Amino acid sequence: METLLLNSEDVHHNTSMAELIPAIEQAFAAYENGNAKMPAKSYIDLPQYNGDFRSMPAYLDTGEWDAAGIKWVNVHTDNEEQFDLPTVMGTMIYSEPENAFPLSIMDGTELTMQRTGAAAAVATDHLAVEGASSMGIVGAGVQAYTQLEAVAEIRDIEEVVVSDLDEARVNEFIDAFEDRFDVRSGTPSDAGHCDVLSTVTPVRDPILGPEDVGEHTHINAMGADAEGKHEIGDDVLRAAKLVIDDYAQCTHSGEINVPWANGVLDDDDLYGEIGEIVVGDKAGRTTEDGVTVFDSTGLAIQDVAAAHVVYEHANERENGTEFDLLGLA
């Protein structure tokens, strides 16, 4: 037995959104049904390097397949300027649950982008209006691309409005998608008045208030992944149908973490977790709903589910590099 090494290109090539989205939905269902084990994300803070490490282990059993793995990821904000390295890098170890053999070591950065997009698509499918045809994106970084790719899998998106302070990034995004969508630059408010909105920024001061969002907009709040980050105004969150991915993570470091710590939001303001909607214990969008918000922090079960999809395809196609990690050959 050999371990399969998959770089970012391999991960990208072996990820199909059409298959990844249902796999992520299965992961949410397994977690809700008690068929997943996911210890809390742990942090190693390194203020002397202006960064941190995070470990994210999980196991899940969907009934059709089971999988286990751990992602080791960092956020070092000085990397690009000082070392010409990405701010965020991740490594995924994907293991066989039955005997713990390391089936694959793969790039976790590309994996994270893909599964984050797929998670937004799952939430959008359950919470956006059925005929959604327009999508706004605030933040034109790398995450923006998979947000659009994924949401376009489950809604017939025609019009796209992208907003970012960096005009060059906006132009790059438009160039990438102008052959497929009617895509243009706009303000955050322009983006917020689309049927679906994904926010993928690192801001700590909210950039969207009640006047910046349509009456029936579904918002995927994807940017907040640490204490203090906050993209959506408190009044929007308080009035919306508010769905989270995980209670512990969202209250600690999700979109709701700041208003939660300030006592602006509490349990009564939460509609439920996305897993409850996926398994049918709670309804998704109803005719009475106005704005809906999905607070996504990113879960280890999503990484494991995505790694399962990538590994199965890479193994079938004989992609990647096999090597004898354990010296068993």
Coordinates of N, CA, C and O in Angstrom, one line a residue, residues 217-311:
T217 N -33.1 38.5 0.0 CA -31.8 38.1 -0.3 C -31.3 37.0 0.7 O -31.6 37.0 1.9
H218 N -30.7 35.9 0.1 CA -30.0 35.0 1.0 C -28.5 35.3 1.1 O -27.9 35.5 0.0
I219 N -28.0 35.4 2.3 CA -26.6 35.8 2.5 C -25.8 34.6 3.0 O -26.1 34.0 4.0
N220 N -24.7 34.3 2.3 CA -23.7 33.3 2.8 C -22.6 34.1 3.4 O -21.8 34.8 2.7
A221 N -22.5 34.2 4.7 CA -21.5 35.0 5.4 C -20.3 34.0 5.6 O -20.3 33.3 6.6
M222 N -19.3 34.1 4.8 CA -18.2 33.2 4.7 C -16.9 33.7 5.2 O -16.0 32.9 5.5
G223 N -16.8 35.0 5.4 CA -15.5 35.6 5.7 C -15.0 35.5 7.1 O -13.8 35.4 7.4
A224 N -15.9 35.5 8.1 CA -15.5 35.5 9.5 C -15.0 34.1 9.9 O -15.8 33.2 9.9
D225 N -13.7 34.0 10.3 CA -13.2 32.7 10.7 C -12.3 32.9 12.0 O -11.5 32.0 12.3
A226 N -12.5 34.1 12.6 CA -11.7 34.3 13.8 C -12.4 35.4 14.7 O -13.2 36.1 14.2
E227 N -12.1 35.4 16.0 CA -12.7 36.3 16.9 C -12.5 37.8 16.3 O -11.4 38.1 15.9
G228 N -13.5 38.6 16.4 CA -13.4 40.0 16.0 C -13.8 40.3 14.6 O -14.1 41.4 14.2
K229 N -13.8 39.2 13.7 CA -14.2 39.4 12.3 C -15.8 39.6 12.2 O -16.5 38.8 12.9
H230 N -16.2 40.5 11.3 CA -17.7 40.8 11.4 C -18.0 41.5 10.1 O -17.6 42.7 9.9
E231 N -18.7 40.9 9.2 CA -19.0 41.4 7.9 C -20.4 42.1 7.8 O -20.7 43.0 7.0
I232 N -21.4 41.5 8.5 CA -22.8 41.9 8.3 C -23.3 42.6 9.5 O -23.0 42.2 10.7
G233 N -24.0 43.8 9.3 CA -24.4 44.6 10.4 C -25.4 43.9 11.3 O -26.1 43.0 10.9
D234 N -25.3 44.2 12.6 CA -26.1 43.6 13.6 C -27.6 43.6 13.4 O -28.3 42.6 13.6
D235 N -28.1 44.7 12.8 CA -29.5 44.9 12.5 C -29.9 43.9 11.5 O -31.1 43.4 11.5
V236 N -29.1 43.6 10.5 CA -29.4 42.6 9.5 C -29.5 41.2 10.1 O -30.4 40.4 9.9
L237 N -28.5 40.9 10.9 CA -28.4 39.6 11.6 C -29.6 39.3 12.5 O -30.2 38.3 12.5
R238 N -30.0 40.4 13.2 CA -31.1 40.3 14.2 C -32.4 40.1 13.5 O -33.3 39.4 14.0
A239 N -32.6 40.7 12.3 CA -33.9 40.6 11.6 C -34.0 39.3 10.7 O -35.1 39.0 10.3
A240 N -32.9 38.7 10.4 CA -32.8 37.6 9.4 C -33.2 36.3 10.1 O -33.2 36.1 11.3
K241 N -33.5 35.4 9.2 CA -33.6 33.9 9.6 C -32.1 33.5 9.6 O -31.5 33.4 8.5
L242 N -31.6 33.2 10.8 CA -30.2 33.1 11.0 C -29.8 31.6 11.2 O -30.3 31.0 12.2
V243 N -29.1 31.0 10.3 CA -28.7 29.6 10.3 C -27.2 29.5 10.4 O -26.4 30.3 9.7
I244 N -26.7 28.6 11.3 CA -25.3 28.5 11.5 C -24.8 27.1 11.1 O -25.6 26.2 10.9
D245 N -23.5 26.9 11.0 CA -23.0 25.6 10.7 C -22.7 24.8 12.0 O -22.9 23.6 12.0
D246 N -22.2 25.5 13.0 CA -21.9 24.8 14.3 C -21.9 25.8 15.4 O -21.3 26.9 15.3
Y247 N -22.6 25.5 16.4 CA -22.9 26.4 17.5 C -21.6 26.9 18.2 O -21.3 28.1 18.3
A248 N -20.7 26.0 18.5 CA -19.5 26.3 19.2 C -18.6 27.2 18.4 O -18.0 28.2 18.8
Q249 N -18.4 26.8 17.1 CA -17.5 27.6 16.2 C -18.1 28.9 15.9 O -17.3 29.9 15.8
C250 N -19.4 29.0 15.6 CA -19.9 30.3 15.2 C -19.9 31.3 16.3 O -19.7 32.5 16.1
T251 N -20.3 30.9 17.5 CA -20.3 31.8 18.6 C -18.8 32.2 19.0 O -18.6 33.3 19.6
H252 N -17.9 31.4 18.7 CA -16.5 31.7 19.0 C -15.8 32.6 17.9 O -15.1 33.6 18.2
S253 N -16.0 32.2 16.6 CA -15.3 32.9 15.6 C -16.0 33.0 14.3 O -15.4 33.4 13.2
G254 N -17.4 32.8 14.3 CA -18.1 33.0 13.1 C -18.7 34.5 12.9 O -18.3 35.4 13.7
E255 N -19.5 34.7 11.9 CA -20.1 36.0 11.7 C -20.8 36.6 12.9 O -20.8 37.8 13.1
I256 N -21.4 35.7 13.8 CA -22.1 36.2 14.9 C -21.2 36.4 16.1 O -21.8 36.9 17.2
N257 N -19.9 36.2 16.0 CA -19.1 36.2 17.3 C -19.1 37.5 18.0 O -19.1 37.6 19.2
V258 N -19.0 38.6 17.2 CA -18.9 39.9 17.8 C -20.2 40.3 18.5 O -20.3 40.7 19.7
P259 N -21.4 40.3 17.8 CA -22.6 40.6 18.4 C -23.0 39.7 19.6 O -23.7 40.0 20.5
W260 N -22.5 38.4 19.4 CA -22.8 37.4 20.5 C -22.0 37.8 21.8 O -22.6 37.9 22.9
A261 N -20.7 38.2 21.6 CA -19.9 38.6 22.7 C -20.4 39.9 23.4 O -20.3 40.1 24.6
N262 N -21.1 40.7 22.6 CA -21.6 42.0 23.1 C -23.0 41.9 23.6 O -23.6 42.9 24.0
G263 N -23.6 40.7 23.6 CA -24.9 40.5 24.1 C -26.0 41.0 23.1 O -27.2 41.1 23.5
V264 N -25.7 41.3 21.9 CA -26.7 41.7 20.9 C -27.5 40.6 20.4 O -28.7 40.7 20.1
L265 N -26.8 39.4 20.2 CA -27.5 38.2 19.8 C -27.4 37.1 20.9 O -26.4 37.1 21.6
D266 N -28.4 36.3 20.9 CA -28.3 35.1 21.9 C -29.1 34.0 21.2 O -29.5 34.0 20.0
D267 N -29.3 32.9 22.0 CA -29.9 31.7 21.4 C -31.2 31.9 20.7 O -31.6 31.3 19.8
D268 N -32.0 32.9 21.3 CA -33.3 33.2 20.7 C -33.2 33.7 19.3 O -34.2 33.7 18.5
D269 N -32.1 34.2 18.9 CA -31.9 34.8 17.6 C -31.5 33.8 16.5 O -31.5 34.1 15.3
L270 N -31.2 32.6 16.9 CA -30.7 31.5 16.0 C -31.9 30.7 15.6 O -32.6 30.1 16.4
Y271 N -32.1 30.5 14.3 CA -33.1 29.6 13.8 C -32.7 28.2 13.9 O -33.5 27.3 14.3
G272 N -31.4 27.9 13.7 CA -31.0 26.5 13.8 C -29.7 26.3 13.1 O -29.1 27.2 12.5
E273 N -29.2 25.0 13.0 CA -28.0 24.7 12.3 C -28.4 24.1 10.9 O -29.5 23.6 10.8
I274 N -27.5 24.3 10.0 CA -27.8 23.8 8.6 C -28.1 22.3 8.6 O -28.9 21.9 7.7
G275 N -27.5 21.5 9.4 CA -27.7 20.1 9.5 C -29.2 19.8 9.8 O -29.8 18.8 9.3
E276 N -29.8 20.6 10.7 CA -31.2 20.4 11.0 C -32.1 20.6 9.8 O -33.1 19.9 9.6
I277 N -31.7 21.5 8.9 CA -32.5 21.8 7.7 C -32.3 20.7 6.7 O -33.2 20.2 6.1
V278 N -31.0 20.2 6.6 CA -30.7 19.2 5.6 C -31.4 17.9 5.9 O -31.9 17.3 5.0
V279 N -31.5 17.5 7.1 CA -32.2 16.2 7.5 C -33.7 16.4 7.6 O -34.4 15.4 7.8
G280 N -34.2 17.6 7.5 CA -35.7 17.8 7.5 C -36.3 18.1 8.8 O -37.5 18.2 8.9
D281 N -35.4 18.3 9.9 CA -36.0 18.6 11.2 C -36.5 20.0 11.3 O -37.4 20.3 12.1
K282 N -36.0 20.9 10.5 CA -36.4 22.2 10.4 C -36.6 22.6 8.9 O -35.9 22.1 8.1
A283 N -37.5 23.5 8.7 CA -37.8 24.0 7.3 C -36.7 24.9 6.8 O -36.0 25.6 7.6
G284 N -36.4 24.9 5.5 CA -35.5 25.8 4.9 C -36.3 27.1 4.6 O -37.1 27.6 5.5
R285 N -36.2 27.7 3.4 CA -36.9 28.9 3.1 C -38.4 28.6 3.0 O -38.8 27.6 2.4
T286 N -39.2 29.5 3.6 CA -40.6 29.4 3.5 C -41.1 30.7 2.8 O -40.4 31.7 2.7
T287 N -42.4 30.7 2.5 CA -42.9 31.9 1.8 C -43.0 33.2 2.7 O -43.0 34.3 2.3
E288 N -42.9 32.9 4.0 CA -42.9 34.1 5.0 C -41.5 34.7 5.2 O -41.4 35.7 5.8
D289 N -40.5 34.0 4.7 CA -39.1 34.5 5.0 C -38.7 35.7 4.2 O -39.1 35.8 3.0
G290 N -37.9 36.6 4.8 CA -37.3 37.7 4.1 C -35.9 37.4 3.9 O -35.5 36.5 3.1
V291 N -35.0 38.1 4.6 CA -33.6 37.9 4.5 C -33.2 36.6 5.3 O -33.7 36.4 6.4
T292 N -32.4 35.8 4.6 CA -31.8 34.6 5.4 C -30.3 34.7 5.4 O -29.7 35.3 4.4
V293 N -29.7 34.2 6.4 CA -28.2 34.3 6.6 C -27.7 32.9 7.0 O -28.2 32.3 7.9
F294 N -26.6 32.5 6.3 CA -25.9 31.3 6.7 C -24.5 31.7 7.2 O -23.7 32.3 6.5
D295 N -24.3 31.5 8.5 CA -23.0 31.8 9.1 C -22.2 30.5 9.0 O -22.4 29.6 9.7
S296 N -21.2 30.6 8.1 CA -20.3 29.5 7.9 C -18.9 29.7 8.4 O -18.2 30.6 8.0
T297 N -18.5 28.8 9.3 CA -17.1 28.9 9.8 C -16.2 27.9 9.2 O -15.0 28.0 9.3
G298 N -16.8 26.9 8.5 CA -16.0 25.8 7.9 C -15.7 24.7 8.9 O -15.1 24.9 10.0
L299 N -16.2 23.5 8.6 CA -16.1 22.4 9.6 C -15.2 21.3 9.0 O -15.1 21.1 7.8
A300 N -14.5 20.6 10.0 CA -13.6 19.5 9.6 C -14.3 18.4 8.8 O -13.7 17.8 8.0
I301 N -15.6 18.2 9.1 CA -16.4 17.2 8.4 C -16.4 17.5 6.9 O -16.5 16.6 6.0
Q302 N -16.5 18.8 6.6 CA -16.5 19.3 5.2 C -15.2 18.9 4.5 O -15.1 18.5 3.4
D303 N -14.1 19.1 5.2 CA -12.7 18.8 4.7 C -12.6 17.3 4.4 O -12.1 16.9 3.3
V304 N -13.1 16.5 5.3 CA -13.0 15.1 5.2 C -13.9 14.6 4.0 O -13.5 13.7 3.2
A305 N -15.1 15.1 3.9 CA -16.0 14.8 2.8 C -15.4 15.2 1.5 O -15.4 14.4 0.5
A306 N -14.8 16.4 1.4 CA -14.2 16.8 0.2 C -13.0 16.0 -0.2 O -12.8 15.6 -1.3
A307 N -12.2 15.6 0.8 CA -11.0 14.7 0.6 C -11.4 13.4 0.1 O -10.8 12.8 -0.8
H308 N -12.6 12.9 0.5 CA -13.1 11.6 0.1 C -13.4 11.7 -1.4 O -13.0 10.8 -2.2
V309 N -14.1 12.8 -1.9 CA -14.4 12.9 -3.3 C -13.1 13.0 -4.1 O -12.9 12.4 -5.1
V310 N -12.1 13.8 -3.7 CA -10.9 14.0 -4.4 C -10.1 12.7 -4.5 O -9.6 12.4 -5.6
Y311 N -10.0 12.0 -3.4 CA -9.1 10.8 -3.4 C -9.7 9.8 -4.2 O -9.0 9.1 -5.0

